[in-house]
Amino acid sequence: MWWEEVRRRERGELRARRFEALARSRRAASLALSNRKEITTPHLGAVNSLQVDLTEGRYLLSGASDGSAAVFDLKDATEYEAGFIAKHRSILLVDKQHQHGHKFTVSKAIWYPVDTGLFVTASFDNYVKVWDTNSTQMVMDFKMPGKVYSAAMSPIATTHMLIATGSADVQVRLCDIASGAFTHTLSGHLDGIMSLEWSTSSEWILMSGGCDGAIRFWDIRRAGCFLVLDQLRSQLGRRPPILDGTTDNQHQKNLGRSSSSKSYSVQQRTGNHKKQSKALRKSLTMVRGHTQQKVHPGMSSSQNHKTAHYGAVTGLRTTTDGMHLLSSGSDSRLRLWDIDSGCNTLVNFEAMRLQTSKPLQLAVTDDPSLVFIPCMSSIKAYNTWSGTTFQTFRGHYDHVNCCYYNSQDQELYTGSNDRQILVWSPSTPALTEMEDDDKRQEGFAADEDNWSD
Amino acid sequence: MPRAAGRPPPSEQGPSPSPYTPAADSSVAALIDRATSTTAPSVDPALLRAIKSSARASDGAVRDAFRLLLSLMAKPHSHVRLLAFSIVDELFMRSKLFRSLLADTLDGFLPLAVGFRTNEQLPPPAASAATLRKAAIQALERWHHLFGVHYRQLRLAVEYLKSSARIQFPGLRAAVEARAAREARTQEILTAKVEQLRSTIESIKAEIRSTIQEIRNGLDIIRAEYEKFERYADDDDEEEEIASMAMRSIRTASLMAGQWVPETQENEAVFDALREAYRLLVSKHFSTIQDWISVLVRVNLADNRFRDSALKEFIDVKNEIRAVRSQCNELGLDLDNVRRKKDAQEEDEEDWVEGKIEVPSPPRVVSNLDVAGSSKDNRKGKSMVNSGNGDMPNGGNRSQEMDPERKKLLSEAPLVSWSSVLDRWGSNMDAHVNQRGLELESHWGRMDNDAVIPAAKIAELNVHHSVYKEEPVEILPCHAPLKKGGLCQRRDLKICPFHGPIIPRDARGNPIGKIGGSSDAGGDPLEQKVDIREAGGNPINTNGGIDSEYTQEGQEPSTSMMTSINNDTSDIDLSKITVDQLAMQAIKNVRKRDMDDKARERAQRARVRQHNEDVLRQAAIASTPHSAAAYGQPSEALGRRGRRRAKTKEPTLSSMLKKKVTAKDRIAGRLLNGHARDATIREASNTEDMTYREAFPNQWQ
């Protein structure tokens, strides 16, 4: 029981870190639709994107199909219904009525990772716009060659402020907020780019998933992609088998490094990134073997046509420790990749059915034990390592597009085509009932058995 | 019946033909299965109660029920879903566990119940689907109202259905709010009334008190008079000295029993005043008091002191009025019943004032029997009207005590069709012009007793009438030979436009009775006689055999043709009949026999055709069970058919899914057929016309 752990912690049998991790995972395991917190969306269309800001973990940004983006305060409720149902209304809304509002669907809305003063929206009207949160004004915009499916900013970047954008065009473009221009154009994909993800361990490394089924790794300091994930190249287990030879020690060292980066989070963005990323690059190249080391992967055509999914790659998500990558495809598969080795880990995620035509937003818990993925009108939580279904969240009445796991509060937010943003929070029935009793108002029927006859 | 004695009598008090017995399998699943596998429009209440009580037993039972109901809701049959949904609704309102279970799967459950998704429409039958949808939406609204606070899923569902699926909710909650508003408005009005009462209460009370005082005064006067009268009566007795003890006791008893004060010329004024006051008291004041009491009871005031005191006073006044009234009644003042002296208008009012609903005496059957009974008293010999329905409630017991003479008379009385004449049968009273004082439509009015119609005039107006009914006459075909062969089939009353007057003809179309066309019709008395007999509508001879006809007519079995003729023509001078005529008559008779054979054959064919049609019609009706009632089926046939159907099969759930041929379909089909038929007929007639024109160019007109 929960109290058992508290007692062990009291006795000193459990260390603080471990205790915290246990509490977090316990809460994450008890997620259920929250009756006491609801988000009232001003959106008139499907909710496509959700993100909580990385600095405070307090403001939820959503982008919707009616071309609007809204910000909600997750801590302070706008009003309370019946005394205990907290209703969170949007505190900021940018929609078509706005002077510079998007004309079409907002496909992605992301926070500027450093503070909540800026946010970025990407839209099907070919524009990526940067907004000032406080004045609700557009700061700058980038015209793209096609519908913009995805945009991403590195959560750990200290040396650059680039927005990676994926569009119907085959190239990934990097937009620089500092200069207001494109700095990079990354070519390699054969079709539009549905999903983008920055590495959480190196600020230079970008991952992109395209409609051609390929997942490409880019080092933005060099030309071309350096890795194309191949679904057929696989390893059993979470780590690749240790190779013998001279690289052994080096590899061990790298592993130690990268595992120490587990504790990396947004707040702790100090440290030796350069060294870290170099080590990562090195290990990546080394694992692939000596023969390929000389060939630049971007140049090799045999490497160039590997696919990670049959069909489009609709979603990408790295774990917080930066060691694994989760990808979803229009082949209704979820794959777990070892970034270090670039191998498919062959975790068999149980049967699911995914939307095929839209970018999906996946979510993982902090210790990557659970992965949340929108499966049509429900959200499924899978055990990351075993692939078994942990829980199915049902509540939406239409296809779910995105989910976001707020690791600070251990809450899950999901956005769907039915225009709702649902909050799934850890539920401890006994506690909530006690609180309900305190706050209950008159005039509502008690939720009790009523067998009159 | 020894077997019936052991068994309780079949349940008559309740319309519960439920096959459920508590001894039977009582697991929730079995009960639900049984409840949802009927074609009944709703779940049997007894069964529902059983389901509830067995689900109540344990959480496991609730879970079982939930699982089963969910699977039933997925059945591709709206009626099953409807029944399952009503059980779901029942359990949802009662069990918290059931609520939480359903809330978790509400997103999957709702499309099955409401069918708002285009790719998940509700399955057939359509009628059940519509009911289900309506019931589901109503239930959802109710759930949301009651438990929405506790279940986010319910709020979500309602919000989604309202805003995204655009489903109209009936707005029962709004109705409740409206009712509350109405309540508030009435309270406002009541409060205003009470405020008004504050100022007027004294005057109301004073008025009533004065009326009561008036009545008491009147009663005192009458009592005084009564005592005087009684003394006078005693004096009488003493004076006359003929007071046998018995007579006197009878008289006093009668006086005391009714305590009846005779109303005489002297005290009429007092009585009138009393009556007036009494009426005022009872009709006006009493109801006023009652109104005020109801107002005071219903009103909600912040300060209840005035209300309470006023209420108390009013109740006191009410009791006072009651006391006065009972006093009057005790005294035997027949104030309520003044119909002896006063006219009908007052009678009405008094009846109404009393507030006593008279138990209506069993309505007098204004039947012919009544009339007959009344007429029996004064006029015995008069011919009576046979009612023909001796099994009527009062007719029945009356017939038992009827004397044999009356019975005999009734049996031989003629049957007269009903008419308004019978209303006044045997009465010689004057009639009121306006019997009920009805001047305005639907309003009782004053009746004028002087406006009467004298009995003589009534008798003059009372003429028995009956509606003329034509007797069906068979119109014979012309049967003149046609040029192209065959006989003319035109049926005209007297004259065929093509072949002249219709005369009896033989099988080949030759006119009978005109051999060689030598002798003309009209002069022949015999033929005239025959014609007359035929036209006189004796259709028996067309249907019945000739022999029987003759036996009937001739009264003797060994009838020859001669005697029959003689019988027929007994009034015609026999000397005129020549041998030729006789021979002709003989020929005519033979031919007629031929004709009769033909007619019989035709009748036979008609009968066969009729029978065939009947059989076909029955078959058609049997194939559409619900239309049986619509057609005028003879009850006997219906019963037989019903038995047969019951034996073979009754409506099942799967039969509900079968497409029924609706009236619309039938009409559509008929229209299609009609179009086709019209086209073919047009074509056929066109070609016929063409051939006819070619064949008979000179006859075309």
Coordinates of C-alpha atoms in Angstrom, one line a residue, chain B residues 111-590:
Chain B
P111 CA -24.3 5.3 -30.1
L112 CA -26.1 2.0 -29.5
A113 CA -29.0 3.7 -27.7
V114 CA -29.3 7.0 -29.6
G115 CA -27.8 6.1 -32.9
F116 CA -26.4 9.5 -33.6
R117 CA -23.5 8.2 -35.7
T118 CA -24.2 7.9 -39.4
N119 CA -22.4 4.6 -39.6
E120 CA -24.1 3.2 -36.5
Q121 CA -27.7 3.9 -37.1
L122 CA -30.3 2.1 -35.0
P123 CA -31.3 -1.2 -36.5
P124 CA -34.8 -2.1 -37.5
P125 CA -37.7 -2.2 -36.6
A126 CA -38.1 1.5 -37.1
A127 CA -40.9 2.0 -34.6
S128 CA -38.9 0.5 -31.8
A129 CA -35.8 2.5 -32.9
A130 CA -37.7 5.7 -32.7
T131 CA -39.0 4.9 -29.3
L132 CA -35.6 3.8 -28.1
R133 CA -34.0 7.0 -29.3
K134 CA -36.6 9.1 -27.6
A135 CA -36.4 7.2 -24.4
A136 CA -32.6 7.3 -24.4
I137 CA -32.4 11.0 -24.9
Q138 CA -34.9 11.6 -22.1
A139 CA -33.2 9.2 -19.8
L140 CA -29.8 10.8 -20.5
E141 CA -31.2 14.2 -19.7
R142 CA -32.6 12.9 -16.5
W143 CA -29.3 11.2 -15.6
H144 CA -27.4 14.3 -16.4
H145 CA -29.7 16.3 -14.2
L146 CA -29.5 14.0 -11.3
F147 CA -25.9 12.6 -11.4
G148 CA -24.1 14.9 -13.9
V149 CA -22.2 16.5 -11.0
H150 CA -20.7 13.2 -10.1
Y151 CA -19.9 11.8 -13.6
R152 CA -17.9 13.8 -16.0
Q153 CA -18.8 11.3 -18.7
L154 CA -22.5 12.2 -18.4
R155 CA -21.7 15.9 -18.8
L156 CA -19.5 15.1 -21.7
A157 CA -22.1 13.0 -23.4
V158 CA -24.8 15.6 -23.1
E159 CA -22.5 18.3 -24.2
Y160 CA -21.4 16.2 -27.2
L161 CA -24.9 15.3 -28.2
K162 CA -26.1 18.8 -27.9
S163 CA -23.3 20.7 -29.6
S164 CA -21.8 18.2 -32.0
A165 CA -24.5 15.7 -32.8
R166 CA -27.1 18.4 -32.7
I167 CA -29.7 16.3 -30.9
Q168 CA -32.6 18.2 -29.4
F169 CA -33.2 17.4 -25.8
P170 CA -36.8 17.5 -24.7
G171 CA -35.9 20.0 -22.0
L172 CA -37.6 18.4 -19.1
R173 CA -35.4 20.3 -16.8
A174 CA -36.5 23.5 -18.4
A175 CA -40.0 22.4 -17.8
V176 CA -39.2 21.9 -14.1
E177 CA -37.8 25.4 -13.9
A178 CA -40.8 26.8 -15.7
R179 CA -43.0 25.1 -13.1
A180 CA -40.9 26.6 -10.3
A181 CA -41.4 30.0 -11.9
R182 CA -45.1 29.4 -12.2
E183 CA -45.2 28.5 -8.5
A184 CA -43.4 31.7 -7.6
R185 CA -45.9 33.7 -9.6
T186 CA -48.9 32.0 -7.9
Q187 CA -47.2 32.7 -4.6
E188 CA -47.0 36.3 -5.6
I189 CA -50.7 36.4 -6.4
L190 CA -51.6 34.7 -3.2
T191 CA -49.6 37.1 -1.2
A192 CA -51.3 40.0 -2.8
K193 CA -54.6 38.4 -2.1
V194 CA -53.7 37.9 1.6
E195 CA -52.7 41.5 1.7
Q196 CA -56.1 42.4 0.4
L197 CA -57.7 40.1 2.9
R198 CA -56.1 42.0 5.7
S199 CA -58.3 45.0 5.0
T200 CA -61.5 43.2 4.1
I201 CA -61.6 40.4 6.6
E202 CA -63.7 42.3 9.0
S203 CA -66.3 43.2 6.5
I204 CA -66.5 39.7 5.2
K205 CA -67.0 38.3 8.7
A206 CA -69.6 41.0 9.5
E207 CA -71.6 40.2 6.4
I208 CA -71.6 36.5 7.1
R209 CA -72.5 37.0 10.7
S210 CA -75.4 39.2 9.7
T211 CA -76.7 36.5 7.3
I212 CA -76.4 33.9 10.0
Q213 CA -78.3 36.1 12.4
E214 CA -81.0 36.6 9.8
I215 CA -81.4 32.9 9.5
R216 CA -81.5 32.4 13.2
N217 CA -84.2 35.0 13.6
G218 CA -86.2 33.4 10.8
L219 CA -85.8 30.0 12.5
D220 CA -86.9 31.5 15.8
I221 CA -90.1 32.8 14.3
I222 CA -90.9 29.5 12.6
R223 CA -90.2 27.6 15.8
A224 CA -92.5 29.9 17.7
E225 CA -95.2 29.3 15.1
Y226 CA -94.5 25.6 15.2
E227 CA -95.0 25.4 18.9
K228 CA -98.2 27.4 18.5
F229 CA -99.3 24.9 15.9
E230 CA -98.5 22.0 18.0
R231 CA -100.4 23.4 20.9
Y232 CA -103.3 24.0 18.5
A233 CA -103.1 20.5 17.3
D234 CA -103.3 19.3 20.9
D235 CA -106.2 21.5 21.5
D236 CA -107.9 20.0 18.5
D237 CA -107.5 16.6 19.9
E238 CA -108.8 17.5 23.2
E239 CA -111.8 19.3 21.7
E240 CA -112.9 16.6 19.4
E241 CA -112.4 13.8 21.8
I242 CA -112.2 11.3 19.1
A243 CA -108.6 10.9 19.6
S244 CA -108.1 7.3 19.5
M245 CA -104.6 6.7 20.9
A246 CA -103.4 5.1 17.7
M247 CA -104.5 8.0 15.4
R248 CA -102.9 10.5 17.7
S249 CA -99.6 8.7 17.9
I250 CA -99.4 8.3 14.2
R251 CA -100.0 11.9 13.7
T252 CA -97.4 13.1 16.2
A253 CA -95.0 10.6 14.9
S254 CA -95.3 11.9 11.4
L255 CA -95.0 15.4 12.7
M256 CA -92.0 14.6 14.7
A257 CA -90.3 12.4 12.2
G258 CA -90.0 15.1 9.7
Q259 CA -90.3 18.0 12.2
W260 CA -92.0 19.4 9.3
V261 CA -93.4 22.8 9.7
P262 CA -96.2 23.2 7.1
E263 CA -95.6 26.1 4.9
T264 CA -98.8 28.1 4.7
Q265 CA -99.9 31.3 3.3
E266 CA -99.1 33.2 6.5
N267 CA -95.5 32.1 7.0
E268 CA -94.6 32.0 3.3
A269 CA -92.9 35.4 3.6
V270 CA -90.8 34.1 6.5
F271 CA -89.9 31.0 4.6
D272 CA -89.0 33.0 1.5
A273 CA -86.7 35.3 3.5
L274 CA -85.2 32.3 5.2
R275 CA -84.7 30.5 1.9
E276 CA -83.1 33.6 0.4
A277 CA -80.7 34.0 3.4
Y278 CA -79.9 30.4 3.4
R279 CA -79.1 30.4 -0.2
L280 CA -76.9 33.4 0.2
L281 CA -75.1 31.8 3.1
V282 CA -74.6 28.4 1.5
S283 CA -73.9 29.4 -2.1
K284 CA -71.9 32.6 -1.6
H285 CA -70.5 32.8 1.9
F286 CA -69.6 29.2 2.3
S287 CA -67.7 29.1 -0.9
T288 CA -66.0 32.4 -0.2
I289 CA -64.8 31.1 3.1
Q290 CA -63.6 27.9 1.5
D291 CA -61.7 29.9 -1.1
W292 CA -60.1 32.0 1.5
I293 CA -59.1 29.0 3.5
S294 CA -57.5 27.4 0.5
V295 CA -55.6 30.6 -0.3
L296 CA -54.4 30.9 3.3
V297 CA -53.3 27.3 3.3
R298 CA -51.3 27.6 0.1
V299 CA -49.7 31.0 0.7
N300 CA -46.1 31.2 2.0
L301 CA -45.6 34.3 4.0
A302 CA -42.6 35.5 5.9
D303 CA -44.9 36.5 8.8
N304 CA -47.4 33.8 9.5
R305 CA -49.2 35.4 12.4
F306 CA -51.9 37.1 10.4
R307 CA -52.3 34.0 8.3
D308 CA -52.8 31.8 11.3
S309 CA -55.2 34.1 13.0
A310 CA -57.2 34.6 9.8
L311 CA -57.3 30.9 9.2
K312 CA -58.5 30.3 12.6
E313 CA -61.3 32.8 12.3
F314 CA -62.4 31.5 8.9
I315 CA -62.5 28.0 10.2
D316 CA -64.7 29.2 13.1
V317 CA -67.0 31.0 10.7
K318 CA -67.1 27.9 8.5
N319 CA -68.1 25.8 11.5
E320 CA -70.8 28.4 12.4
I321 CA -72.2 28.1 8.9
R322 CA -72.2 24.4 9.1
A323 CA -74.0 24.6 12.5
V324 CA -76.7 26.8 11.0
R325 CA -77.1 24.6 8.1
S326 CA -77.4 21.5 10.3
Q327 CA -79.8 23.4 12.5
C328 CA -82.0 24.1 9.5
N329 CA -81.8 20.5 8.4
E330 CA -82.7 19.3 11.9
L331 CA -85.7 21.5 12.0
G332 CA -86.8 19.8 8.9
L333 CA -87.0 23.0 7.0
D334 CA -86.9 21.7 3.5
L335 CA -84.9 24.6 2.3
D336 CA -82.8 22.5 0.0
N337 CA -85.7 20.9 -1.6
V338 CA -88.2 23.5 -2.7
R339 CA -89.2 21.9 -5.9
R340 CA -92.7 21.4 -4.5
K341 CA -93.3 25.1 -4.6
K342 CA -90.7 26.7 -6.6
D343 CA -89.9 26.3 -10.2
A344 CA -87.1 24.3 -11.8
Q345 CA -84.6 27.1 -11.9
E346 CA -84.4 27.3 -8.2
E347 CA -84.3 23.6 -8.0
D348 CA -81.2 23.5 -10.1
E349 CA -79.5 26.1 -7.9
E350 CA -80.4 24.4 -4.7
D351 CA -79.1 21.1 -5.9
W352 CA -75.9 22.7 -6.9
V353 CA -75.5 24.6 -3.7
E354 CA -75.9 21.6 -1.6
G355 CA -72.8 20.3 -3.2
K356 CA -74.1 16.8 -3.0
I357 CA -73.8 14.9 -6.1
E358 CA -76.9 13.0 -6.5
V359 CA -76.2 9.4 -7.3
P360 CA -77.8 9.2 -10.7
S361 CA -80.5 6.7 -10.7
P362 CA -79.8 4.1 -13.3
P363 CA -80.7 5.8 -16.5
R364 CA -84.2 4.9 -17.4
V365 CA -84.1 3.0 -20.5
V366 CA -86.2 5.0 -22.9
S367 CA -87.1 2.0 -24.7
N368 CA -90.3 0.8 -26.3
L369 CA -90.7 -1.5 -23.4
D370 CA -91.1 1.4 -21.0
V371 CA -93.7 2.9 -23.1
A372 CA -95.5 -0.3 -23.4
G373 CA -95.4 -0.8 -19.6
S374 CA -96.8 2.7 -19.0
S375 CA -99.5 2.3 -21.5
K376 CA -100.4 -1.0 -20.0
D377 CA -101.7 0.7 -16.9
N378 CA -104.4 2.8 -18.5
R379 CA -105.0 1.1 -21.9
K380 CA -104.8 -2.6 -21.8
G381 CA -106.2 -3.3 -25.1
K382 CA -104.1 -1.0 -27.0
S383 CA -101.7 -2.6 -29.4
M384 CA -98.3 -2.6 -27.8
V385 CA -94.9 -2.2 -29.2
N386 CA -92.7 -5.1 -28.9
S387 CA -89.3 -3.9 -27.8
G388 CA -87.6 -7.0 -28.9
N389 CA -84.9 -6.7 -26.3
G390 CA -86.3 -8.4 -23.3
D391 CA -82.8 -9.0 -22.0
M392 CA -82.3 -5.5 -20.8
P393 CA -81.6 -5.0 -17.1
N394 CA -85.0 -3.8 -16.0
G395 CA -86.8 -5.4 -18.8
G396 CA -85.4 -8.7 -17.7
N397 CA -86.8 -8.8 -14.2
R398 CA -90.0 -7.2 -15.4
S399 CA -90.6 -10.0 -17.8
Q400 CA -90.5 -12.4 -14.9
E401 CA -93.4 -10.9 -13.2
M402 CA -95.4 -10.3 -16.4
D403 CA -98.7 -11.9 -16.4
P404 CA -99.4 -14.3 -19.2
E405 CA -101.8 -12.0 -20.9
R406 CA -99.2 -9.3 -21.3
K407 CA -96.7 -11.8 -22.5
K408 CA -99.1 -13.0 -25.1
L409 CA -99.8 -9.5 -26.2
L410 CA -96.2 -8.7 -26.4
S411 CA -95.5 -11.7 -28.5
E412 CA -98.1 -10.8 -31.0
A413 CA -97.4 -7.1 -31.0
P414 CA -96.2 -5.7 -34.3
L415 CA -92.6 -4.6 -34.8
V416 CA -92.4 -0.8 -35.3
S417 CA -89.3 0.8 -36.3
W418 CA -88.1 3.6 -33.9
S419 CA -89.2 7.1 -34.4
S420 CA -89.8 10.1 -32.3
V421 CA -93.5 9.2 -32.2
L422 CA -92.7 6.6 -29.7
D423 CA -91.4 9.2 -27.4
R424 CA -94.9 10.4 -26.7
W425 CA -96.6 7.2 -27.1
G426 CA -99.9 7.1 -25.3
S427 CA -99.4 10.4 -23.5
N428 CA -102.0 13.1 -23.8
M429 CA -100.3 15.8 -21.8
D430 CA -99.3 19.2 -23.0
A431 CA -95.7 19.5 -24.0
H432 CA -93.3 22.3 -23.0
V433 CA -92.0 24.4 -25.9
N434 CA -88.6 24.5 -24.4
Q435 CA -88.1 21.5 -22.2
R436 CA -84.8 22.3 -20.6
G437 CA -84.7 26.1 -20.7
L438 CA -81.9 25.9 -23.2
E439 CA -81.7 29.2 -25.0
L440 CA -78.0 29.6 -25.3
E441 CA -75.9 26.8 -26.6
S442 CA -74.7 24.6 -23.6
H443 CA -76.2 26.8 -21.0
W444 CA -79.0 25.9 -18.6
G445 CA -81.6 28.6 -18.6
R446 CA -84.9 29.4 -17.1
M447 CA -87.8 27.2 -18.2
D448 CA -91.0 28.8 -19.1
N449 CA -93.9 26.7 -17.7
D450 CA -96.5 28.7 -19.6
A451 CA -95.2 28.1 -23.0
V452 CA -96.8 24.7 -23.8
I453 CA -98.0 23.0 -26.9
P454 CA -101.5 21.6 -26.4
A455 CA -101.9 17.9 -26.6
A456 CA -104.1 18.1 -29.7
K457 CA -101.5 19.9 -31.6
I458 CA -98.9 17.4 -30.5
A459 CA -101.1 14.6 -31.7
E460 CA -101.4 16.4 -35.0
L461 CA -97.6 16.7 -35.2
N462 CA -96.9 13.2 -34.1
V463 CA -97.0 11.3 -37.3
H464 CA -95.2 8.0 -37.5
H465 CA -92.8 8.0 -40.3
S466 CA -90.4 5.5 -41.8
V467 CA -87.8 5.6 -44.4
Y468 CA -88.6 4.1 -47.7
K469 CA -86.3 1.2 -48.6
E470 CA -86.2 0.0 -52.1
E471 CA -86.3 -3.7 -52.5
P472 CA -83.6 -5.0 -54.8
V473 CA -85.0 -6.0 -58.2
E474 CA -83.1 -8.1 -60.5
I475 CA -82.8 -6.5 -63.9
L476 CA -82.8 -9.0 -66.6
P477 CA -80.6 -8.8 -69.6
C478 CA -82.1 -8.0 -73.0
H479 CA -80.9 -11.3 -74.6
A480 CA -81.8 -10.2 -78.1
P481 CA -79.7 -12.0 -80.7
L482 CA -76.8 -10.1 -82.1
K483 CA -75.7 -10.1 -85.7
K484 CA -72.2 -11.3 -84.8
G485 CA -73.6 -14.0 -82.7
G486 CA -74.4 -14.3 -79.1
L487 CA -77.0 -12.5 -77.1
C488 CA -77.3 -8.9 -76.1
Q489 CA -76.1 -8.6 -72.5
R490 CA -77.4 -5.1 -71.8
R491 CA -79.5 -4.8 -68.7
D492 CA -82.1 -2.1 -69.0
L493 CA -85.2 -1.7 -66.9
K494 CA -87.7 -1.7 -69.6
I495 CA -86.4 -0.8 -73.0
C496 CA -83.1 -1.8 -74.6
P497 CA -82.0 1.1 -76.8
F498 CA -80.9 -1.3 -79.5
H499 CA -83.5 -4.0 -79.4
G500 CA -86.6 -2.3 -78.1
P501 CA -88.7 -3.4 -75.1
I502 CA -87.3 -6.2 -73.0
I503 CA -89.3 -9.2 -73.4
P504 CA -88.8 -12.8 -72.2
R505 CA -86.7 -14.7 -74.7
D506 CA -85.6 -18.2 -75.0
A507 CA -82.0 -19.5 -75.1
R508 CA -81.4 -18.4 -78.7
G509 CA -82.9 -15.0 -78.2
N510 CA -86.3 -15.6 -79.8
P511 CA -89.0 -13.8 -78.0
I512 CA -91.4 -16.1 -76.2
G513 CA -95.0 -15.7 -76.9
K514 CA -94.6 -14.3 -80.3
I515 CA -94.6 -17.1 -82.7
G516 CA -94.0 -15.8 -86.1
G517 CA -94.8 -12.4 -84.8
S518 CA -98.4 -13.0 -85.7
S519 CA -100.1 -12.3 -82.4
D520 CA -99.2 -9.0 -80.8
A521 CA -98.5 -8.4 -77.2
G522 CA -101.0 -6.5 -75.1
G523 CA -104.2 -8.1 -76.2
D524 CA -103.5 -11.4 -74.6
P525 CA -104.9 -11.6 -71.1
L526 CA -102.9 -14.7 -70.3
E527 CA -99.6 -13.3 -71.2
Q528 CA -100.5 -10.1 -69.4
K529 CA -101.2 -12.1 -66.4
V530 CA -97.9 -13.9 -66.6
D531 CA -96.1 -10.6 -67.2
I532 CA -97.8 -9.1 -64.2
R533 CA -96.8 -12.0 -62.1
E534 CA -93.2 -11.8 -63.2
A535 CA -93.0 -8.0 -62.8
G536 CA -94.7 -8.4 -59.4
G537 CA -91.3 -9.5 -58.1
N538 CA -91.8 -13.1 -57.5
P539 CA -88.2 -14.0 -57.9
I540 CA -88.7 -17.5 -56.5
N541 CA -89.5 -18.9 -59.8
T542 CA -86.1 -17.8 -61.2
N543 CA -84.3 -19.6 -58.4
G544 CA -86.5 -22.3 -57.2
G545 CA -87.5 -25.2 -59.2
I546 CA -90.5 -25.1 -61.3
D547 CA -92.1 -28.0 -59.6
S548 CA -91.9 -26.5 -56.2
E549 CA -93.4 -23.4 -57.5
Y550 CA -96.3 -25.2 -58.8
T551 CA -96.8 -27.2 -55.7
Q552 CA -96.9 -24.0 -53.8
E553 CA -99.3 -22.3 -56.0
G554 CA -101.5 -25.2 -56.7
Q555 CA -101.8 -26.6 -53.2
E556 CA -102.1 -30.0 -54.6
P557 CA -99.4 -32.4 -55.6
S558 CA -101.0 -33.7 -58.8
T559 CA -101.1 -30.4 -60.4
S560 CA -101.5 -30.3 -64.1
M561 CA -100.6 -27.3 -66.3
M562 CA -104.3 -26.7 -66.7
T563 CA -105.1 -26.3 -63.1
S564 CA -102.2 -24.0 -62.6
I565 CA -103.5 -21.8 -65.3
N566 CA -106.9 -22.0 -63.9
N567 CA -105.7 -21.0 -60.5
D568 CA -103.8 -18.1 -62.0
T569 CA -106.6 -16.9 -64.2
S570 CA -109.5 -17.6 -62.0
D571 CA -110.8 -14.1 -62.3
I572 CA -110.5 -14.1 -66.1
D573 CA -113.3 -15.2 -68.1
L574 CA -112.7 -18.8 -68.9
S575 CA -114.8 -18.7 -72.0
K576 CA -112.3 -16.5 -73.7
I577 CA -109.6 -19.0 -73.5
T578 CA -109.3 -20.9 -76.7
V579 CA -107.4 -24.0 -77.5
D580 CA -104.8 -22.0 -79.4
Q581 CA -104.1 -19.9 -76.5
L582 CA -103.8 -22.9 -74.3
A583 CA -101.3 -24.4 -76.7
M584 CA -99.3 -21.2 -76.8
Q585 CA -99.3 -21.0 -73.0
A586 CA -98.0 -24.5 -72.9
I587 CA -95.2 -23.7 -75.2
K588 CA -94.5 -20.6 -73.2
N589 CA -94.3 -22.6 -70.1
V590 CA -91.8 -25.1 -71.6

